[in-house]
Coordinates of C-alpha atoms (C1' of nucleotides) in Angstrom, one line a residue:
Chain A
M1 CA 0.0 0.0 0.0
I2 CA 2.2 2.8 1.3
A3 CA 5.9 2.8 0.4
L4 CA 8.2 1.7 3.2
V5 CA 10.4 4.8 2.9
V6 CA 7.4 7.0 3.4
L7 CA 6.3 5.0 6.5
E8 CA 9.8 5.3 7.9
E9 CA 9.7 9.1 7.4
F10 CA 6.6 9.2 9.5
G11 CA 8.1 7.2 12.4
G12 CA 7.4 3.6 11.2
T13 CA 8.2 0.9 13.8
K14 CA 8.8 -2.7 12.8
K15 CA 7.4 -5.5 14.9
H16 CA 7.7 -9.3 14.7
F17 CA 4.9 -11.7 15.4
K18 CA 5.0 -15.5 15.6
T19 CA 2.4 -17.8 14.1
G20 CA -0.8 -17.5 16.1
D21 CA 0.2 -14.3 17.9
L22 CA -2.6 -11.8 18.5
I23 CA -1.8 -8.5 16.8
F24 CA -4.8 -6.6 18.1
K25 CA -8.0 -7.6 19.7
E26 CA -11.7 -7.1 19.0
G27 CA -13.1 -4.3 21.2
N28 CA -9.8 -2.5 21.7
Q29 CA -9.1 1.1 20.7
P30 CA -7.1 1.4 17.5
L31 CA -3.9 3.4 17.9
Y32 CA -1.8 2.4 14.9
Y33 CA -1.8 1.9 11.2
H34 CA -0.6 -1.6 10.3
Q35 CA 1.1 -2.8 7.1
I36 CA 2.5 -6.2 6.4
I37 CA 6.2 -6.4 5.4
S38 CA 6.2 -10.2 5.3
G39 CA 3.9 -13.0 6.4
E40 CA 0.2 -13.5 6.4
V41 CA -2.5 -12.1 8.7
K42 CA -6.1 -12.9 9.2
M43 CA -8.9 -10.9 10.9
N44 CA -11.5 -12.9 12.7
N45 CA -14.4 -13.1 15.1
F46 CA -15.8 -15.8 17.3
N47 CA -19.5 -16.2 17.9
D48 CA -21.1 -17.2 21.2
E49 CA -20.4 -20.9 20.6
G50 CA -16.8 -20.3 19.8
K51 CA -17.1 -20.7 16.0
E52 CA -14.6 -18.7 14.0
F53 CA -15.5 -16.3 11.2
I54 CA -12.6 -15.0 9.1
Q55 CA -13.2 -11.4 7.9
G56 CA -10.3 -11.5 5.5
I57 CA -6.8 -12.7 5.0
F58 CA -4.0 -10.2 4.2
Y59 CA -0.6 -10.6 2.6
K60 CA 2.7 -8.7 2.0
D61 CA 2.3 -4.9 1.4
Q62 CA -1.3 -4.9 2.5
C63 CA -2.7 -2.9 5.4
F64 CA -5.4 -4.0 7.7
G65 CA -7.5 -2.7 10.6
E66 CA -7.5 0.9 9.5
P67 CA -11.3 1.6 9.1
P68 CA -11.9 2.2 12.9
L69 CA -9.0 4.7 12.9
F70 CA -11.2 7.0 10.8
T71 CA -14.5 6.4 12.6
D72 CA -13.3 6.4 16.2
Q73 CA -14.7 3.0 16.8
V74 CA -13.1 0.0 18.5
Y75 CA -11.8 -2.9 16.5
P76 CA -14.7 -5.0 15.1
A77 CA -12.5 -8.1 14.9
N78 CA -9.1 -9.6 16.0
A79 CA -6.0 -9.6 13.9
V80 CA -3.9 -12.8 14.2
A81 CA -0.6 -13.8 12.6
V82 CA -1.2 -16.9 10.3
T83 CA 2.5 -17.2 9.7
D84 CA 5.5 -15.5 11.3
C85 CA 5.1 -11.9 10.3
E86 CA 7.0 -8.6 10.2
I87 CA 4.6 -5.6 10.5
I88 CA 5.3 -1.9 10.3
T89 CA 3.2 0.5 12.2
I90 CA 2.8 4.2 12.5
T91 CA 0.7 6.1 15.0
K92 CA -2.8 7.2 14.2
D93 CA -1.8 10.9 14.4
K94 CA 1.1 10.4 12.0
F95 CA -1.1 8.4 9.7
L96 CA -3.7 11.1 9.5
E97 CA -1.0 13.7 9.0
L98 CA 0.5 11.6 6.2
L99 CA -2.8 11.5 4.4
K100 CA -3.4 15.2 4.8
N101 CA -0.1 15.9 3.1
N102 CA -0.4 13.2 0.4
P103 CA -3.6 13.3 -1.7
D104 CA -2.3 10.5 -3.9
I105 CA -2.0 8.2 -0.8
S106 CA -5.5 9.3 0.3
L107 CA -6.8 8.1 -3.1
K108 CA -4.9 4.8 -2.6
V109 CA -6.6 4.4 0.7
I110 CA -10.0 5.2 -0.8
K111 CA -9.4 2.6 -3.6
N112 CA -8.3 0.0 -1.0
L113 CA -11.4 0.5 1.2
S114 CA -13.6 0.4 -1.9
Q115 CA -12.1 -2.9 -3.0
R116 CA -12.7 -4.4 0.4
L117 CA -16.3 -3.0 0.6
Y118 CA -16.9 -4.6 -2.8
Y119 CA -15.7 -8.0 -1.5
K120 CA -17.9 -7.7 1.6
S121 CA -20.9 -6.7 -0.5
V122 CA -20.5 -9.7 -2.8
M123 CA -19.9 -12.2 0.0
A124 CA -22.7 -10.8 2.1
A125 CA -25.2 -11.5 -0.6
E126 CA -23.7 -14.9 -1.2
I127 CA -23.5 -16.0 2.4
S128 CA -27.0 -14.8 3.2
S129 CA -28.9 -16.4 0.3
Q130 CA -27.0 -18.9 -1.7
D131 CA -26.4 -22.6 -1.3
P132 CA -23.1 -23.9 0.0
E133 CA -21.7 -24.9 -3.4
H134 CA -22.4 -21.5 -4.8
R135 CA -20.8 -19.8 -1.8
V136 CA -17.7 -21.9 -2.0
L137 CA -17.2 -21.4 -5.7
R138 CA -17.7 -17.6 -5.5
L139 CA -15.2 -17.3 -2.6
I140 CA -12.7 -19.3 -4.7
D141 CA -13.3 -17.1 -7.8
Y142 CA -13.1 -13.9 -5.8
S143 CA -9.9 -15.1 -4.1
I144 CA -8.2 -15.9 -7.4
E145 CA -9.0 -12.4 -8.5
Q146 CA -8.0 -10.7 -5.3
F147 CA -5.1 -12.6 -4.0
H148 CA -2.2 -13.8 -6.0
F149 CA -3.0 -17.5 -6.3
K150 CA -0.5 -19.3 -8.5
K151 CA -1.6 -20.5 -12.0
E152 CA -0.3 -24.0 -12.5
N153 CA -1.0 -26.6 -15.3
A154 CA -4.1 -27.9 -13.6
G155 CA -5.4 -24.3 -13.0
F156 CA -5.2 -21.8 -10.1
L157 CA -4.1 -23.5 -6.9
I158 CA -6.5 -22.5 -4.2
N159 CA -4.2 -22.0 -1.3
F160 CA -6.8 -22.4 1.5
T161 CA -7.5 -25.3 3.8
R162 CA -11.1 -26.6 3.8
Q163 CA -11.4 -25.2 7.3
Q164 CA -10.4 -21.7 6.1
I165 CA -13.0 -21.8 3.3
A166 CA -15.5 -22.8 5.9
D167 CA -14.6 -19.9 8.2
L168 CA -14.7 -17.5 5.3
T169 CA -18.1 -18.6 4.1
G170 CA -19.8 -19.3 7.4
L171 CA -20.1 -23.0 6.6
R172 CA -18.9 -26.1 8.5
V173 CA -15.8 -27.9 7.4
E174 CA -17.7 -31.1 6.6
T175 CA -20.1 -29.1 4.4
V176 CA -17.2 -27.5 2.6
I177 CA -15.6 -30.9 2.0
R178 CA -18.9 -32.2 0.5
A179 CA -19.5 -29.1 -1.5
I180 CA -16.0 -29.3 -3.0
K181 CA -16.4 -33.0 -3.9
S182 CA -19.7 -32.2 -5.5
L183 CA -18.2 -29.3 -7.5
E184 CA -15.4 -31.6 -8.7
K185 CA -18.0 -34.1 -9.9
K186 CA -19.7 -31.4 -11.9
G187 CA -16.3 -30.4 -13.4
D188 CA -16.3 -26.9 -11.8
L189 CA -12.9 -27.6 -10.2
K190 CA -10.2 -30.2 -9.8
I191 CA -8.9 -32.0 -6.7
I192 CA -5.3 -33.3 -7.2
N193 CA -4.0 -35.1 -4.1
R194 CA -6.2 -33.1 -1.8
K195 CA -5.3 -29.7 -3.3
V196 CA -8.0 -27.7 -5.0
Y197 CA -7.5 -26.2 -8.5
R198 CA -9.8 -24.0 -10.4
Chain B
M1 CA -22.0 14.0 2.5
I2 CA -20.9 16.7 0.1
A3 CA -22.5 20.2 0.2
L4 CA -25.0 20.8 -2.6
V5 CA -23.3 24.1 -3.6
V6 CA -20.1 22.2 -4.2
L7 CA -21.8 19.5 -6.3
E8 CA -23.5 22.2 -8.4
E9 CA -20.2 23.8 -9.0
F10 CA -19.0 20.5 -10.4
G11 CA -22.0 20.2 -12.8
G12 CA -24.5 18.5 -10.5
T13 CA -27.7 17.3 -12.2
K14 CA -30.9 16.6 -10.3
K15 CA -33.0 13.6 -11.2
H16 CA -36.4 12.4 -9.9
F17 CA -37.3 8.8 -9.3
K18 CA -40.7 7.3 -8.4
T19 CA -41.1 4.5 -5.7
G20 CA -39.7 1.3 -7.1
D21 CA -37.7 2.9 -9.9
L22 CA -34.3 1.4 -10.7
I23 CA -31.6 4.0 -10.3
F24 CA -28.8 1.7 -11.5
K25 CA -28.4 -2.0 -12.2
E26 CA -26.1 -4.8 -11.0
G27 CA -23.4 -5.5 -13.6
N28 CA -23.6 -2.0 -15.2
Q29 CA -20.6 0.4 -15.6
P30 CA -20.7 3.1 -12.9
L31 CA -20.6 6.6 -14.5
Y32 CA -21.8 8.9 -11.8
Y33 CA -21.5 9.8 -8.2
H34 CA -25.0 9.7 -6.6
Q35 CA -26.2 11.6 -3.5
I36 CA -29.8 11.7 -2.1
I37 CA -31.5 15.1 -1.8
S38 CA -34.7 13.6 -0.6
G39 CA -36.3 10.2 -0.3
E40 CA -35.0 6.7 0.5
V41 CA -32.9 4.3 -1.6
K42 CA -32.0 0.7 -1.1
M43 CA -29.2 -1.4 -2.7
N44 CA -30.1 -5.0 -3.3
N45 CA -29.3 -8.3 -5.0
F46 CA -31.4 -11.2 -6.0
N47 CA -30.1 -14.8 -5.7
D48 CA -30.7 -17.6 -8.2
E49 CA -34.1 -18.3 -6.7
G50 CA -35.2 -14.7 -6.8
K51 CA -34.7 -14.1 -3.1
E52 CA -33.8 -10.5 -2.3
F53 CA -30.8 -9.4 -0.2
I54 CA -30.7 -5.7 0.9
Q55 CA -27.1 -4.5 1.0
G56 CA -28.1 -1.2 2.7
I57 CA -30.7 1.5 2.9
F58 CA -29.7 5.1 2.4
Y59 CA -31.4 8.4 3.4
K60 CA -31.2 12.2 2.8
D61 CA -27.7 13.6 2.3
Q62 CA -26.1 10.1 1.9
C63 CA -24.3 8.9 -1.1
F64 CA -24.4 5.4 -2.5
G65 CA -22.8 3.3 -5.2
E66 CA -19.4 5.0 -5.2
P67 CA -17.0 2.2 -4.4
P68 CA -16.9 0.8 -8.0
L69 CA -16.1 4.3 -9.3
F70 CA -12.7 3.9 -7.6
T71 CA -12.0 0.3 -8.6
D72 CA -13.2 0.3 -12.2
Q73 CA -15.6 -2.6 -11.4
V74 CA -19.2 -2.9 -12.3
Y75 CA -22.0 -2.3 -9.8
P76 CA -22.2 -5.2 -7.4
A77 CA -25.9 -4.5 -6.7
N78 CA -28.9 -2.7 -7.9
A79 CA -30.1 0.7 -6.5
V80 CA -33.8 1.1 -6.2
A81 CA -36.0 4.0 -5.0
V82 CA -37.9 2.9 -1.8
T83 CA -39.9 6.2 -1.9
D84 CA -40.1 9.0 -4.4
C85 CA -36.6 10.5 -4.5
E86 CA -34.6 13.4 -5.7
I87 CA -31.0 12.5 -6.5
I88 CA -28.1 14.7 -7.5
T89 CA -25.4 13.2 -9.7
I90 CA -22.0 14.4 -11.0
T91 CA -19.9 12.5 -13.5
K92 CA -17.1 10.2 -12.4
D93 CA -14.5 12.5 -13.9
K94 CA -15.8 15.5 -12.1
F95 CA -16.1 13.6 -8.9
L96 CA -12.4 12.5 -9.0
E97 CA -11.4 16.0 -9.9
L98 CA -13.4 17.3 -6.9
L99 CA -11.6 14.9 -4.6
K100 CA -8.2 15.9 -5.9
N101 CA -8.9 19.5 -5.1
N102 CA -10.6 19.0 -1.8
P103 CA -8.6 16.9 0.7
D104 CA -11.3 17.5 3.4
I105 CA -13.9 15.9 1.1
S106 CA -11.5 13.0 0.5
L107 CA -11.3 12.5 4.2
K108 CA -15.1 12.5 4.4
V109 CA -15.3 9.8 1.7
I110 CA -12.7 7.8 3.6
K111 CA -14.7 8.1 6.8
N112 CA -17.9 7.1 5.0
L113 CA -16.4 4.1 3.4
S114 CA -14.9 3.1 6.7
Q115 CA -18.2 3.3 8.4
R116 CA -19.9 1.1 5.8
L117 CA -17.0 -1.4 5.9
Y118 CA -17.5 -1.5 9.7
Y119 CA -21.2 -2.3 9.3
K120 CA -20.5 -5.0 6.7
S121 CA -17.9 -6.6 8.9
V122 CA -20.1 -6.8 11.9
M123 CA -23.1 -8.0 9.9
A124 CA -21.0 -10.6 8.0
A125 CA -19.9 -12.2 11.2
E126 CA -23.5 -12.1 12.5
I127 CA -25.1 -13.5 9.4
S128 CA -22.6 -16.2 9.0
S129 CA -22.6 -17.6 12.5
Q130 CA -25.3 -16.5 14.8
D131 CA -28.8 -17.7 15.5
P132 CA -31.8 -15.7 14.0
E133 CA -32.7 -13.8 17.2
H134 CA -29.1 -12.6 17.6
R135 CA -29.0 -11.5 14.0
V136 CA -32.2 -9.6 14.2
L137 CA -31.3 -7.9 17.5
R138 CA -27.9 -6.8 16.2
L139 CA -29.3 -5.4 13.0
I140 CA -31.8 -3.4 15.1
D141 CA -29.1 -2.1 17.4
Y142 CA -26.8 -1.2 14.6
S143 CA -29.6 0.5 12.7
I144 CA -30.5 2.6 15.7
E145 CA -26.9 3.8 15.9
Q146 CA -26.5 4.3 12.1
F147 CA -29.9 5.6 10.9
H148 CA -31.8 8.3 12.7
F149 CA -34.6 6.2 14.2
K150 CA -36.9 8.2 16.3
K151 CA -36.8 7.9 20.1
E152 CA -40.4 7.7 21.4
N153 CA -41.8 6.9 24.9
A154 CA -41.7 3.2 24.3
G155 CA -38.1 3.3 22.9
F156 CA -36.6 3.7 19.5
L157 CA -39.1 3.0 16.7
I158 CA -37.6 0.4 14.3
N159 CA -38.8 1.8 11.0
F160 CA -38.4 -1.5 9.1
T161 CA -41.0 -4.0 7.9
R162 CA -40.4 -7.6 8.9
Q163 CA -39.7 -8.3 5.3
Q164 CA -36.9 -5.7 5.2
I165 CA -35.3 -7.1 8.3
A166 CA -35.5 -10.5 6.7
D167 CA -33.8 -9.2 3.5
L168 CA -31.1 -7.4 5.5
T169 CA -30.3 -10.4 7.6
G170 CA -30.7 -13.2 5.0
L171 CA -33.6 -14.8 6.9
R172 CA -37.2 -15.6 5.9
V173 CA -40.0 -13.3 6.9
E174 CA -41.7 -16.0 9.0
T175 CA -38.4 -16.6 10.8
V176 CA -38.1 -12.9 11.5
I177 CA -41.7 -12.7 12.8
R178 CA -41.0 -15.6 15.1
A179 CA -37.7 -14.2 16.3
I180 CA -39.2 -10.8 17.1
K181 CA -42.1 -12.5 19.0
S182 CA -39.6 -14.5 21.0
L183 CA -37.4 -11.4 21.7
E184 CA -40.5 -9.6 22.9
K185 CA -41.2 -12.4 25.4
K186 CA -37.7 -12.2 26.7
G187 CA -38.1 -8.5 27.2
D188 CA -35.5 -7.5 24.6
L189 CA -37.9 -5.3 22.7
K190 CA -41.5 -4.2 22.6
I191 CA -44.3 -4.7 20.0
I192 CA -47.0 -2.0 20.1
N193 CA -49.7 -2.5 17.6
R194 CA -47.3 -4.4 15.3
K195 CA -44.6 -1.8 15.4
V196 CA -41.2 -2.8 17.0
Y197 CA -39.6 -0.6 19.7
R198 CA -36.3 -1.1 21.3
Chain C
dT1 C1' -66.7 2.4 1.5
dT2 C1' -65.5 -1.2 -1.1
dT3 C1' -61.7 -3.7 -3.1
dG4 C1' -57.1 -5.1 -3.7
dT5 C1' -52.6 -5.3 -1.8
dT6 C1' -49.2 -5.5 1.8
dT7 C1' -48.0 -6.8 6.3
dT8 C1' -48.2 -9.6 10.2
dA9 C1' -49.3 -14.0 12.0
dT10 C1' -49.4 -19.2 13.0
dG11 C1' -49.4 -24.2 12.3
dA12 C1' -47.7 -28.4 9.8
dT13 C1' -44.2 -30.4 7.0
dT14 C1' -39.8 -30.7 4.6
dT15 C1' -35.3 -29.9 3.5
dT16 C1' -30.7 -29.1 4.4
dA17 C1' -26.8 -28.0 6.6
dG18 C1' -25.1 -29.0 11.2
dT19 C1' -23.6 -32.4 14.5
dC20 C1' -21.4 -36.5 16.0
dA21 C1' -18.5 -40.4 15.5
dT22 C1' -14.8 -42.3 13.4
dA23 C1' -10.6 -42.9 10.6
dA24 C1' -7.0 -42.5 7.2
dA25 C1' -3.6 -39.6 5.1
dA26 C1' -0.4 -35.9 5.4
dC27 C1' 2.5 -33.0 7.8
dC28 C1' 5.6 -31.5 11.5
dG29 C1' 8.7 -31.5 15.3
dA30 C1' 11.6 -33.7 18.5
Chain D
dT1 C1' 11.5 -42.2 12.3
dC2 C1' 8.4 -42.0 15.8
dG3 C1' 4.4 -39.9 17.7
dG4 C1' 1.3 -36.1 17.9
dT5 C1' -1.4 -32.8 15.4
dT6 C1' -3.8 -31.2 11.4
dT7 C1' -6.3 -31.9 7.4
dT8 C1' -9.3 -34.4 4.6
dA9 C1' -12.9 -37.8 4.4
dT10 C1' -17.4 -40.4 5.0
dG11 C1' -21.7 -42.2 7.1
dA12 C1' -25.7 -41.8 10.4
dC13 C1' -28.5 -38.9 12.8
dT14 C1' -30.5 -34.4 14.4
dA15 C1' -31.9 -29.8 14.7
dA16 C1' -33.4 -25.7 12.9
dA17 C1' -34.8 -22.8 9.5
dA18 C1' -37.2 -22.9 5.1
dT19 C1' -41.3 -23.9 2.9
dC20 C1' -46.1 -24.3 2.3
dA21 C1' -50.8 -23.3 3.4
dT22 C1' -53.9 -20.2 5.2
dA23 C1' -55.8 -16.1 7.2
dA24 C1' -56.7 -11.8 9.7
dA25 C1' -55.5 -7.1 10.2
dA26 C1' -53.9 -2.8 8.3
dC27 C1' -53.3 0.1 4.6
dA28 C1' -54.0 2.4 0.1
dA29 C1' -56.5 3.8 -3.6
dA30 C1' -60.3 4.2 -6.6

DNA sequence: TTTGTTTTATGATTTTAGTCATAAAACCGA
DNA sequence: TCGGTTTTATGACTAAAATCATAAAACAAA
């Protein structure tokens, strides 16, 4: 998102997180802008029964958790390191100052928020009113577009576990496994030694 | 969102829509920024079986449908006039120009997008993994916060039909009716001649 | 004020994803 | 390479919301 040199100019601080570490917690006050230097981060919620819902997965050069910086709300979800991560942060004040002085970065932020809102809109409609196979397939197609899934001979390799797909679509892992099997039978995707290709 | 005088400066055009009129259609190229002068607009999708999902409802002074202007994507949903409406539009080019020259308006757009992303995040987690009563109650609480529902003696008047609540939460109207009844019994809300108060 | 439409309401039945139990294959760390 | 954990897999059963049918109340409009 924002060039590292610029973030360093504005007092950027680098932090390391291990797999599974909590980066910030639902309900807390947001104090920093976060951007990934390396590694993978997910944002999630848990419902009353402890079932996880993944809001999104973020990769190198992406930022996350900035909307509540602008609305003075608390974090609506947790951020968790999916792999070992290096994250650069700048304070809220510095971030707002940075935006004020850089209209081109403001526009980048607007584009990024718009993209994420677009994803949420599409998935909201899917989750609320489509059958499991439809939901899984749309998530896969969206993710190919959005994230940089590798194109191989068999097609795009969907780099998610069945459990992750379940947590992103609000389904159960058994339901996802069955949906993927059924989609394979219909020829909508391929399963090659347990990995999903589209 | 944006002052009318400013929009007029940038070539704003006023248009009238009757209840039920389609303002723009899912899948079409976005060409304009839209802002409501008067009336009420919903954005919606229909799934394969024709079931409606309401993405959001928008009121006076609010804008809608701008994310795809920034990402060069097509509209992810329809916009429909819920009541007779007056809408002011400016072209995409003029809108981008306006933002470039007005950092304060850029910030307003960022805040607005952030707020909507926040709503989507909260509702996504709700819809995907909570029981119907929880979903209905959260939608009601969020809507009180977000829209200007009137506070009366009995509490906030929830100015939605059961069907609208169903379409916003991805439930069926019968399920919503039963959930609301049950929530009333538990004392979480009041029903006074069919109207819901919280 | 009659008529047609929308909204709220309720009971019976069906469908479908969730739940539970179990297990094999793959992966990972010591 | 051994043992524990994670991931994928499958069958049987259950629970919960959707569906279907029906109707009364409220509202709108002619």
